[in-house]
Amino acid sequence: MPELYIDGAWRAALAGGQRDIRCPADGSLTVTVDEAGPDDTLDAILAARRAFDESSWPSGSVHDRCALLHRVADLLASHKSDVARAESLDTGKRLVESEYDVDDVVAVFRFYAGAAAGTAGRVVDTGRPDVRSRVVHEPIGVCALITPWNYPLLQTSWKVAPCLAAGNTFVLKPSELTPSTAILLMRYLIEAGLPAGVGNLVLGAGPQAGALLTTHPGVDLVSFTGGLGTGRQLMAAVAPTVKKVALELGGKNPNIVFADADLEVALDFALTAIFLHSGQVCSAGARLLIEGSVKDKFVDELVVRAERIRLGGPFDDKAETGPLISAEHRAKVEAYVEAGRGEGAQVRCGGSRPDDPALSVGFYYLPTILDGCTSSMSVVQNESFGPVLTVETFVDEDDAVRIANDTIFGLAGAVWTSNAGRAERVASRLRMGTVWINDYHPYVPQAEWGGYKQSGVGRELGVAGLDEYRETKHIWHNVRPEVQRWFGDG
C-alpha cells in the first residue's frame, strides 16, 4: 500500500522514491516506504491550503473537532500493541518504553480535546456601554509539522493534536528514519473522520521532502523538533515569508545533586536521567553537577551501576536500554567521546561499543561516564544525544547555579536537595523551561514544554501549546454609532 497521504488519498511518490527502514537493534528490514520529492510536498501543501481556504473545517464546530480527537485517542488505545511494536521496530527502543509512549500519546489527544472546548475567548470591558469588545481565537492556517526520530509518535501528537483542535490543516513530515507510527496515526485520523485535505503526510529526507515546507508562501506555520543546526537553518528559510515558527531544539541539561539530598534516590534517578533510551532524549540529564563533598562516593557508585546496565533489542525482556538510531549517529557519539578524552575528561566507564557478539549487528554503545569535566569543555557545551554523562563539581549553591546556566541551551534541569528553600531558590534561578525538584523526566500534557535560549522558540503542550496554532483577533463592535463631526460638517 502506498504510504504518502495527500488530499484524501494514499499514493506512491511521483518520482518513485523509496526507502528501506531497518531496525537499529539488528539491521532487520522493518518496512519499505515511499519517499516524497518536492512535487509530492507541493501537492500536499496545496491540498492543505484548499482545505483551509475552501472547506468548512476551520469554521466548523469545536465540539466536532474535539470529538474527532477523542475518537483518535480511542483508536490508539485499542491498537496499542500494534503501535508500540511499530515504534520499537523503527527506533530500537524497548517495547515497554514504546507502550508507555502510546499511553502518553492517548493522553495528549484527550487533553487537547478538552482544552480546545474550554477556550472560547473572552469579553473585554472597554468602559463604554455602546461597545461590545471581545477577543477570539482563530486557526492560523496551513501548518507544517516536522518531527524527530527519537520519540516519533509522541512528538507528532504534540503537534497534530493542538493543530487540529485549533481548526488548522497540516502537512506532516516525520523523520525519514522512523515513519511507521506516523502512517498508523494517519490511518486512525482517517478512520476517525478527518476530512480530505485537512491532514496530509509526506515521507522522506529534509532536503527532498521537507525543504518546501519552510519556504512555500502557502504555509503559515512551521513546527519543528530536532537539532539546533537544522533549527537555525529553518529560521533563516522561513524569514522571507515571515512564517510563525515553533522550535524545540534540544538541550544540555544539568542534574544538580546537593550533599543533603537523598543520595540513594538521586543516584538511581541520575542513571535514568541520562541512560533512558540510550540518552536519545532532548531533556536527558547529560550533565551531572555534584557537590564536591560527596562527589567521589556518588560517582564511584554511579560507575558501578552504569557498567551493569544490560543492552538489548526491543523485544529482549532482560534489556534495560537499546541501541542508537543509526550507524551515523553512533559515529557522532564516538567522535564526541574522543573529543572529551582530548580535552582531558576521564572515561570512568564505557567509551566504546560492547564486545558482546550478540550486539555486534546493532548500533549499540556502552553507557559512558566522563569525569573531571568543566563547563569550558566541548563535551559539556555540545549535545551528544547519546548515553554519555559528564560530571562537574560545585562548591555551593551559587556555584551550582552559575555552572548549570553556563550553556547556550535551556530546556530542562533538576535539583536534588532535602532543603525546600534551597530547592525553590535554585529552581527559580535556572534559565530552563522545565525544572524538576527531586525527580527527573516526568511531564504531563497539561503543563507547557519548551526551552529558554537556544533550546527553542515557543511552547508545546499545555494551553500555550494550543495557542501556538491560533491567531488572536480583537473584535470591536460599536452598537450605537453616531456622527462624531471630528472634522466639522464638511
Short mmCIF file of C-alpha atoms in Angstrom, two decimals:
data_model
loop_
_atom_site.label_atom_id
_atom_site.label_comp_id
_atom_site.label_asym_id
_atom_site.label_seq_id
_atom_site.Cartn_x
_atom_site.Cartn_y
_atom_site.Cartn_z
CA MET A 1 0.00 0.00 0.00
CA PRO A 2 1.40 3.48 -0.84
CA GLU A 3 2.37 5.48 2.26
CA LEU A 4 2.02 9.11 1.18
CA TYR A 5 -1.38 10.58 2.08
CA ILE A 6 -2.28 13.68 0.10
CA ASP A 7 -5.66 15.34 -0.44
CA GLY A 8 -7.65 12.44 0.93
CA ALA A 9 -5.87 9.63 -0.94
CA TRP A 10 -2.96 7.26 -0.35
CA ARG A 11 -0.46 7.40 -3.17
CA ALA A 12 3.06 6.49 -4.17
CA ALA A 13 5.78 9.07 -4.66
CA LEU A 14 5.58 10.78 -8.04
CA ALA A 15 9.25 10.15 -8.73
CA GLY A 16 9.07 6.59 -7.45
CA GLY A 17 11.40 7.12 -4.49
CA GLN A 18 11.52 4.52 -1.75
CA ARG A 19 13.47 3.86 1.46
CA ASP A 20 14.12 0.70 3.44
CA ILE A 21 13.52 1.15 7.17
CA ARG A 22 15.71 -1.15 9.27
CA CYS A 23 15.58 -1.86 12.98
CA PRO A 24 18.62 -0.30 14.73
CA ALA A 25 18.83 -3.29 17.07
CA ASP A 26 19.71 -5.88 14.43
CA GLY A 27 19.51 -4.31 10.99
CA SER A 28 16.45 -6.33 10.00
CA LEU A 29 14.14 -4.83 7.39
CA THR A 30 11.08 -3.33 9.05
CA VAL A 31 9.29 -1.87 6.04
CA THR A 32 9.91 -0.23 2.70
CA VAL A 33 8.13 3.11 2.30
CA ASP A 34 7.59 5.66 -0.44
CA GLU A 35 9.71 8.80 -0.28
CA ALA A 36 8.28 12.12 -1.34
CA GLY A 37 10.02 14.62 -3.54
CA PRO A 38 9.33 18.35 -3.92
CA ASP A 39 6.37 17.74 -6.26
CA ASP A 40 4.65 15.49 -3.72
CA THR A 41 5.20 18.04 -0.97
CA LEU A 42 3.84 20.81 -3.18
CA ASP A 43 0.69 18.78 -3.80
CA ALA A 44 0.30 18.26 -0.05
CA ILE A 45 0.70 21.98 0.68
CA LEU A 46 -1.84 22.92 -1.98
CA ALA A 47 -4.30 20.33 -0.65
CA ALA A 48 -3.96 21.67 2.88
CA ARG A 49 -4.34 25.22 1.56
CA ARG A 50 -7.57 24.38 -0.27
CA ALA A 51 -8.96 22.55 2.74
CA PHE A 52 -8.29 25.57 4.92
CA ASP A 53 -9.48 28.25 2.49
CA GLU A 54 -12.43 26.49 0.90
CA SER A 55 -13.81 23.88 3.30
CA SER A 56 -15.87 24.26 6.46
CA TRP A 57 -13.19 22.65 8.65
CA PRO A 58 -11.64 25.85 10.11
CA SER A 59 -15.00 27.45 10.91
CA GLY A 60 -16.72 24.27 11.96
CA SER A 61 -17.82 23.19 15.39
CA VAL A 62 -15.14 22.99 18.05
CA HIS A 63 -17.24 20.23 19.58
CA ASP A 64 -16.92 18.19 16.38
CA ARG A 65 -13.14 18.64 16.25
CA CYS A 66 -12.81 17.61 19.88
CA ALA A 67 -14.98 14.55 19.29
CA LEU A 68 -12.65 13.55 16.46
CA LEU A 69 -9.64 13.81 18.76
CA HIS A 70 -11.35 11.58 21.30
CA ARG A 71 -12.06 9.01 18.58
CA VAL A 72 -8.39 9.05 17.58
CA ALA A 73 -7.41 8.52 21.20
CA ASP A 74 -9.78 5.56 21.40
CA LEU A 75 -8.28 4.02 18.25
CA LEU A 76 -4.73 4.46 19.52
CA ALA A 77 -5.64 2.86 22.84
CA SER A 78 -7.34 -0.09 21.17
CA HIS A 79 -4.36 -0.65 18.84
CA LYS A 80 -1.71 -0.01 21.48
CA SER A 81 0.22 -3.24 20.94
CA ASP A 82 0.48 -2.72 17.17
CA VAL A 83 1.53 0.91 17.54
CA ALA A 84 4.12 0.16 20.22
CA ARG A 85 5.61 -2.66 18.17
CA ALA A 86 5.93 -0.43 15.11
CA GLU A 87 7.58 2.28 17.22
CA SER A 88 10.08 -0.17 18.70
CA LEU A 89 10.98 -1.67 15.35
CA ASP A 90 11.73 1.77 13.89
CA THR A 91 13.62 3.17 16.88
CA GLY A 92 15.10 0.09 18.55
CA LYS A 93 13.76 1.21 21.94
CA ARG A 94 12.42 -1.33 24.40
CA LEU A 95 8.83 -2.38 23.82
CA VAL A 96 7.82 -1.36 27.33
CA GLU A 97 9.03 2.18 26.65
CA SER A 98 7.04 2.34 23.43
CA GLU A 99 3.96 1.14 25.32
CA TYR A 100 4.40 3.97 27.81
CA ASP A 101 4.73 6.36 24.88
CA VAL A 102 1.42 5.23 23.37
CA ASP A 103 -0.31 5.86 26.70
CA ASP A 104 1.16 9.37 26.70
CA VAL A 105 0.01 9.96 23.13
CA VAL A 106 -3.54 8.99 24.07
CA ALA A 107 -3.38 11.43 26.99
CA VAL A 108 -2.21 14.24 24.68
CA PHE A 109 -5.13 13.79 22.29
CA ARG A 110 -7.60 13.69 25.16
CA PHE A 111 -6.10 16.78 26.78
CA TYR A 112 -6.40 18.89 23.65
CA ALA A 113 -9.92 17.67 23.04
CA GLY A 114 -10.80 19.20 26.40
CA ALA A 115 -8.57 22.25 26.17
CA ALA A 116 -9.98 23.42 22.84
CA ALA A 117 -13.54 23.09 24.11
CA GLY A 118 -12.78 25.32 27.07
CA THR A 119 -11.06 28.26 25.36
CA ALA A 120 -13.73 30.26 23.56
CA GLY A 121 -12.10 33.68 24.03
CA ARG A 122 -13.02 36.49 26.37
CA VAL A 123 -15.04 39.67 26.66
CA VAL A 124 -13.14 42.93 27.21
CA ASP A 125 -14.57 45.70 29.37
CA THR A 126 -13.90 48.92 27.44
CA GLY A 127 -15.70 51.20 29.87
CA ARG A 128 -18.13 52.19 27.13
CA PRO A 129 -21.75 50.97 27.27
CA ASP A 130 -22.13 51.31 23.49
CA VAL A 131 -19.27 48.92 22.66
CA ARG A 132 -19.12 45.15 22.71
CA SER A 133 -15.46 44.13 22.69
CA ARG A 134 -14.21 40.56 22.57
CA VAL A 135 -11.02 38.67 21.90
CA VAL A 136 -11.40 35.47 19.89
CA HIS A 137 -9.08 32.73 18.75
CA GLU A 138 -8.90 31.57 15.14
CA PRO A 139 -6.82 28.89 13.41
CA ILE A 140 -3.57 30.14 11.94
CA GLY A 141 -3.87 28.22 8.64
CA VAL A 142 -1.69 25.60 7.00
CA CYS A 143 0.83 24.09 9.40
CA ALA A 144 4.00 22.19 8.50
CA LEU A 145 4.75 19.66 11.24
CA ILE A 146 8.29 18.26 11.18
CA THR A 147 9.05 15.61 13.78
CA PRO A 148 12.17 13.75 15.05
CA TRP A 149 13.18 10.09 15.25
CA ASN A 150 13.68 9.59 18.98
CA TYR A 151 10.01 9.81 20.06
CA PRO A 152 8.29 9.69 16.67
CA LEU A 153 4.64 9.28 17.63
CA LEU A 154 4.79 11.23 20.88
CA GLN A 155 6.37 14.29 19.27
CA THR A 156 3.87 14.00 16.41
CA SER A 157 0.96 14.01 18.85
CA TRP A 158 2.31 17.17 20.50
CA LYS A 159 1.84 18.89 17.14
CA VAL A 160 -1.08 17.17 15.41
CA ALA A 161 -3.48 17.25 18.38
CA PRO A 162 -3.35 21.03 19.07
CA CYS A 163 -3.11 21.79 15.35
CA LEU A 164 -6.40 20.01 14.66
CA ALA A 165 -8.05 21.19 17.88
CA ALA A 166 -7.48 24.78 16.78
CA GLY A 167 -9.01 24.15 13.34
CA ASN A 168 -5.91 24.15 11.16
CA THR A 169 -4.87 21.94 8.29
CA PHE A 170 -1.44 20.33 8.14
CA VAL A 171 1.32 18.61 6.25
CA LEU A 172 3.19 16.16 8.47
CA LYS A 173 6.76 15.12 7.68
CA PRO A 174 8.16 12.62 10.17
CA SER A 175 11.82 11.68 10.32
CA GLU A 176 12.81 9.60 7.33
CA LEU A 177 14.25 7.05 9.81
CA THR A 178 11.04 6.38 11.76
CA PRO A 179 7.90 6.81 9.61
CA SER A 180 5.82 3.80 10.65
CA THR A 181 3.77 5.25 13.51
CA ALA A 182 3.04 8.43 11.55
CA ILE A 183 1.49 6.22 8.88
CA LEU A 184 -0.58 4.42 11.51
CA LEU A 185 -1.71 7.71 13.05
CA MET A 186 -2.81 8.95 9.64
CA ARG A 187 -4.92 5.83 9.20
CA TYR A 188 -6.57 6.37 12.58
CA LEU A 189 -7.26 10.02 11.77
CA ILE A 190 -8.98 8.95 8.56
CA GLU A 191 -10.98 6.28 10.38
CA ALA A 192 -12.00 8.89 12.95
CA GLY A 193 -13.44 11.07 10.18
CA LEU A 194 -10.76 13.60 9.25
CA PRO A 195 -11.92 15.36 6.05
CA ALA A 196 -9.86 15.11 2.86
CA GLY A 197 -7.05 17.64 2.61
CA VAL A 198 -7.11 18.57 6.30
CA GLY A 199 -4.28 16.18 7.14
CA ASN A 200 -1.51 15.25 4.71
CA LEU A 201 1.51 13.00 5.15
CA VAL A 202 4.78 13.17 3.21
CA LEU A 203 7.74 10.90 3.96
CA GLY A 204 11.40 11.40 3.19
CA ALA A 205 14.56 13.30 3.99
CA GLY A 206 14.51 17.01 4.72
CA PRO A 207 16.17 18.36 1.57
CA GLN A 208 13.80 16.46 -0.72
CA ALA A 209 10.53 16.18 1.19
CA GLY A 210 10.75 18.94 3.76
CA ALA A 211 12.52 21.97 2.30
CA LEU A 212 9.45 23.33 0.51
CA LEU A 213 7.51 23.31 3.78
CA THR A 214 9.72 26.11 5.10
CA THR A 215 9.74 28.33 2.00
CA HIS A 216 6.34 27.98 0.34
CA PRO A 217 4.10 31.03 0.92
CA GLY A 218 1.07 28.74 1.31
CA VAL A 219 2.39 27.51 4.66
CA ASP A 220 1.53 29.73 7.64
CA LEU A 221 3.37 27.97 10.48
CA VAL A 222 6.29 25.58 10.81
CA SER A 223 6.60 23.49 13.96
CA PHE A 224 9.91 21.65 14.15
CA THR A 225 11.53 19.40 16.73
CA GLY A 226 15.13 18.46 16.11
CA GLY A 227 18.73 19.62 16.25
CA LEU A 228 19.97 23.15 16.80
CA GLY A 229 21.80 23.36 13.46
CA THR A 230 18.72 22.41 11.47
CA GLY A 231 16.62 24.76 13.57
CA ARG A 232 18.88 27.68 12.71
CA GLN A 233 18.64 26.84 9.01
CA LEU A 234 14.87 26.59 9.27
CA MET A 235 14.57 30.03 10.87
CA ALA A 236 16.57 31.52 8.02
CA ALA A 237 14.44 29.70 5.45
CA VAL A 238 11.13 30.97 6.82
CA ALA A 239 12.28 34.58 7.17
CA PRO A 240 11.35 35.76 3.65
CA THR A 241 7.72 34.71 4.15
CA VAL A 242 7.67 35.65 7.86
CA LYS A 243 6.01 32.43 8.92
CA LYS A 244 5.25 31.71 12.50
CA VAL A 245 7.69 29.15 13.91
CA ALA A 246 7.69 26.86 16.91
CA LEU A 247 11.03 25.19 17.56
CA GLU A 248 12.17 22.64 20.13
CA LEU A 249 15.90 22.24 19.58
CA GLY A 250 17.19 20.07 22.38
CA GLY A 251 19.32 20.80 25.38
CA LYS A 252 22.33 20.10 27.53
CA ASN A 253 20.55 19.59 30.78
CA PRO A 254 22.07 19.82 34.28
CA ASN A 255 21.11 17.37 37.01
CA ILE A 256 22.23 19.11 40.22
CA VAL A 257 22.81 16.99 43.32
CA PHE A 258 23.47 18.67 46.68
CA ALA A 259 25.12 16.82 49.54
CA ASP A 260 21.95 16.95 51.66
CA ALA A 261 19.85 15.09 49.04
CA ASP A 262 18.68 11.52 49.48
CA LEU A 263 21.73 10.27 47.62
CA GLU A 264 20.46 6.75 47.02
CA VAL A 265 17.36 8.08 45.26
CA ALA A 266 19.34 10.77 43.44
CA LEU A 267 21.80 8.14 42.19
CA ASP A 268 19.02 5.94 40.86
CA PHE A 269 17.42 8.85 39.03
CA ALA A 270 20.79 10.04 37.70
CA LEU A 271 21.07 6.76 35.79
CA THR A 272 17.56 7.09 34.36
CA ALA A 273 18.10 10.75 33.55
CA ILE A 274 20.87 10.00 31.06
CA PHE A 275 20.66 6.34 30.06
CA LEU A 276 16.93 6.05 29.33
CA HIS A 277 16.57 5.33 25.58
CA SER A 278 20.39 5.38 25.42
CA GLY A 279 20.43 9.12 26.07
CA GLN A 280 18.48 9.91 22.90
CA VAL A 281 16.18 12.27 24.79
CA CYS A 282 16.17 16.03 24.33
CA SER A 283 15.75 16.56 28.08
CA ALA A 284 18.29 13.91 29.15
CA GLY A 285 20.23 14.74 32.29
CA ALA A 286 23.52 14.63 30.44
CA ARG A 287 25.35 16.91 32.90
CA LEU A 288 25.74 15.68 36.45
CA LEU A 289 26.60 18.57 38.77
CA ILE A 290 27.57 17.10 42.15
CA GLU A 291 28.57 18.88 45.36
CA GLY A 292 32.25 18.30 45.99
CA SER A 293 31.94 16.78 49.47
CA VAL A 294 30.02 13.75 48.16
CA LYS A 295 31.30 13.62 44.61
CA ASP A 296 33.76 10.73 44.80
CA LYS A 297 31.47 8.28 46.59
CA PHE A 298 28.49 9.20 44.42
CA VAL A 299 30.30 8.90 41.09
CA ASP A 300 32.10 5.69 42.09
CA GLU A 301 28.76 4.00 42.74
CA LEU A 302 27.27 5.54 39.60
CA VAL A 303 30.06 3.93 37.56
CA VAL A 304 29.45 0.52 39.14
CA ARG A 305 25.76 0.66 38.30
CA ALA A 306 26.27 2.04 34.79
CA GLU A 307 28.56 -0.87 33.99
CA ARG A 308 25.77 -3.28 34.95
CA ILE A 309 23.20 -1.83 32.51
CA ARG A 310 22.15 -4.53 30.10
CA LEU A 311 21.86 -3.63 26.43
CA GLY A 312 19.49 -5.38 24.09
CA GLY A 313 16.84 -5.18 21.42
CA PRO A 314 13.25 -4.01 21.80
CA PHE A 315 11.83 -7.47 22.50
CA ASP A 316 14.57 -8.66 24.87
CA ASP A 317 12.82 -8.84 28.26
CA LYS A 318 16.15 -8.56 30.09
CA ALA A 319 17.35 -5.46 28.25
CA GLU A 320 17.38 -2.18 30.15
CA THR A 321 18.25 0.10 27.24
CA GLY A 322 18.65 -0.26 23.49
CA PRO A 323 20.75 0.81 20.52
CA LEU A 324 21.38 4.17 18.96
CA ILE A 325 19.28 5.04 15.94
CA SER A 326 21.87 4.56 13.20
CA ALA A 327 25.50 3.89 12.37
CA GLU A 328 25.93 7.57 11.52
CA HIS A 329 24.60 8.67 14.87
CA ARG A 330 26.80 6.20 16.73
CA ALA A 331 29.81 7.57 14.88
CA LYS A 332 28.89 11.07 16.10
CA VAL A 333 28.68 9.85 19.68
CA GLU A 334 32.03 8.12 19.34
CA ALA A 335 33.61 11.30 17.99
CA TYR A 336 32.07 13.25 20.87
CA VAL A 337 33.63 10.93 23.47
CA GLU A 338 37.01 11.08 21.74
CA ALA A 339 36.82 14.88 21.86
CA GLY A 340 36.22 14.60 25.61
CA ARG A 341 39.31 12.43 26.02
CA GLY A 342 41.30 15.01 24.11
CA GLU A 343 40.06 17.76 26.43
CA GLY A 344 41.20 15.83 29.50
CA ALA A 345 37.98 14.17 30.60
CA GLN A 346 38.47 10.81 32.32
CA VAL A 347 36.45 7.93 30.87
CA ARG A 348 35.26 6.13 34.01
CA CYS A 349 33.20 3.54 32.15
CA GLY A 350 32.02 2.77 28.64
CA GLY A 351 33.56 4.85 25.91
CA SER A 352 33.27 2.08 23.33
CA ARG A 353 30.99 -0.36 21.58
CA PRO A 354 30.06 -3.51 23.54
CA ASP A 355 32.14 -6.60 22.89
CA ASP A 356 29.15 -8.95 23.12
CA PRO A 357 28.94 -10.69 19.69
CA ALA A 358 25.16 -10.80 20.02
CA LEU A 359 25.10 -6.98 19.86
CA SER A 360 27.55 -6.58 17.00
CA VAL A 361 24.89 -6.21 14.30
CA GLY A 362 23.09 -3.37 16.10
CA PHE A 363 24.12 0.23 16.71
CA TYR A 364 24.97 -0.20 20.38
CA TYR A 365 27.21 1.98 22.52
CA LEU A 366 28.07 1.37 26.15
CA PRO A 367 26.78 3.70 28.90
CA THR A 368 29.63 6.15 29.34
CA ILE A 369 30.66 8.46 32.18
CA LEU A 370 33.19 11.24 31.64
CA ASP A 371 34.63 12.53 34.92
CA GLY A 372 36.66 15.63 35.64
CA CYS A 373 34.70 17.86 33.29
CA THR A 374 34.31 21.63 33.33
CA SER A 375 31.84 23.88 31.55
CA SER A 376 34.61 25.07 29.22
CA MET A 377 34.78 21.66 27.53
CA SER A 378 33.01 20.97 24.26
CA VAL A 379 31.59 17.74 25.71
CA VAL A 380 29.80 19.82 28.33
CA GLN A 381 28.63 22.51 25.93
CA ASN A 382 27.58 20.31 22.98
CA GLU A 383 24.73 17.83 22.91
CA SER A 384 25.84 14.22 22.39
CA PHE A 385 22.32 12.80 22.17
CA GLY A 386 23.75 9.52 23.34
CA PRO A 387 24.46 7.53 26.54
CA VAL A 388 27.20 9.86 27.73
CA LEU A 389 27.21 11.58 31.13
CA THR A 390 29.64 14.38 32.00
CA VAL A 391 30.49 15.04 35.66
CA GLU A 392 31.17 18.51 37.06
CA THR A 393 31.76 19.53 40.68
CA PHE A 394 30.43 22.58 42.54
CA VAL A 395 31.15 24.05 45.98
CA ASP A 396 27.95 25.84 46.97
CA GLU A 397 24.52 26.98 45.77
CA ASP A 398 25.73 30.00 43.80
CA ASP A 399 28.44 27.93 42.14
CA ALA A 400 25.90 25.26 41.14
CA VAL A 401 23.58 27.82 39.54
CA ARG A 402 26.45 29.52 37.72
CA ILE A 403 27.73 26.25 36.26
CA ALA A 404 24.25 24.99 35.37
CA ASN A 405 23.40 28.17 33.46
CA ASP A 406 26.75 28.23 31.63
CA THR A 407 25.29 26.87 28.39
CA ILE A 408 23.58 28.13 25.25
CA PHE A 409 20.73 25.71 25.97
CA GLY A 410 17.88 25.99 28.44
CA LEU A 411 15.46 23.13 28.01
CA ALA A 412 15.38 21.31 31.35
CA GLY A 413 17.21 20.61 34.58
CA ALA A 414 16.79 19.11 38.02
CA VAL A 415 17.68 19.94 41.63
CA TRP A 416 18.18 17.31 44.33
CA THR A 417 18.14 18.52 47.94
CA SER A 418 16.27 17.97 51.20
CA ASN A 419 16.22 21.74 51.80
CA ALA A 420 12.92 23.04 50.41
CA GLY A 421 14.06 26.64 50.47
CA ARG A 422 17.22 25.84 48.51
CA ALA A 423 15.22 23.79 46.05
CA GLU A 424 12.89 26.67 45.25
CA ARG A 425 15.72 29.23 45.12
CA VAL A 426 17.75 27.19 42.68
CA ALA A 427 14.73 26.28 40.55
CA SER A 428 13.83 29.97 40.21
CA ARG A 429 17.38 30.87 39.14
CA LEU A 430 17.80 28.18 36.49
CA ARG A 431 17.25 29.51 32.97
CA MET A 432 15.31 26.48 31.76
CA GLY A 433 11.80 25.72 30.58
CA THR A 434 11.31 22.75 32.90
CA VAL A 435 12.88 22.23 36.31
CA TRP A 436 12.32 19.09 38.35
CA ILE A 437 12.87 19.05 42.10
CA ASN A 438 13.83 15.63 43.48
CA ASP A 439 12.68 13.96 40.26
CA TYR A 440 13.65 13.63 36.62
CA HIS A 441 11.83 13.19 33.28
CA PRO A 442 8.09 13.23 34.09
CA TYR A 443 5.76 15.52 32.18
CA VAL A 444 2.00 15.90 31.73
CA PRO A 445 0.11 17.24 28.70
CA GLN A 446 -1.42 19.96 30.85
CA ALA A 447 1.94 21.65 31.52
CA GLU A 448 3.86 23.61 28.90
CA TRP A 449 7.09 22.22 27.48
CA GLY A 450 9.85 24.18 25.77
CA GLY A 451 13.17 25.88 26.27
CA TYR A 452 14.94 29.10 27.05
CA LYS A 453 17.81 30.46 24.96
CA GLN A 454 18.83 28.28 22.02
CA SER A 455 16.68 25.36 23.12
CA GLY A 456 13.87 26.77 21.07
CA VAL A 457 11.07 29.20 20.37
CA GLY A 458 7.52 28.83 21.66
CA ARG A 459 5.94 26.05 23.70
CA GLU A 460 4.34 22.69 23.19
CA LEU A 461 1.74 21.10 25.46
CA GLY A 462 -0.49 22.99 27.86
CA VAL A 463 -2.75 25.82 26.79
CA ALA A 464 0.28 27.65 25.38
CA GLY A 465 0.82 24.69 23.07
CA LEU A 466 -2.68 25.25 21.70
CA ASP A 467 -2.05 28.98 21.36
CA GLU A 468 0.90 28.29 19.04
CA TYR A 469 -1.67 27.13 16.47
CA ARG A 470 -4.08 30.05 16.88
CA GLU A 471 -4.28 33.66 15.86
CA THR A 472 -5.76 36.13 18.32
CA LYS A 473 -8.28 38.64 17.00
CA HIS A 474 -9.88 41.61 18.73
CA ILE A 475 -13.42 42.41 17.57
CA TRP A 476 -14.74 45.88 18.48
CA HIS A 477 -18.46 46.36 17.91
CA ASN A 478 -19.97 49.81 18.34
CA VAL A 479 -23.66 49.03 18.77
CA ARG A 480 -24.79 52.68 18.65
CA PRO A 481 -22.54 54.51 16.19
CA GLU A 482 -23.11 58.26 15.96
CA VAL A 483 -21.68 61.03 13.83
CA GLN A 484 -18.59 62.43 15.52
CA ARG A 485 -18.07 65.58 13.44
CA TRP A 486 -14.39 65.40 14.20
CA PHE A 487 -13.73 67.40 11.04
CA GLY A 488 -16.83 69.55 11.25
CA ASP A 489 -19.83 69.38 8.89
CA GLY A 490 -17.82 69.16 5.68
#
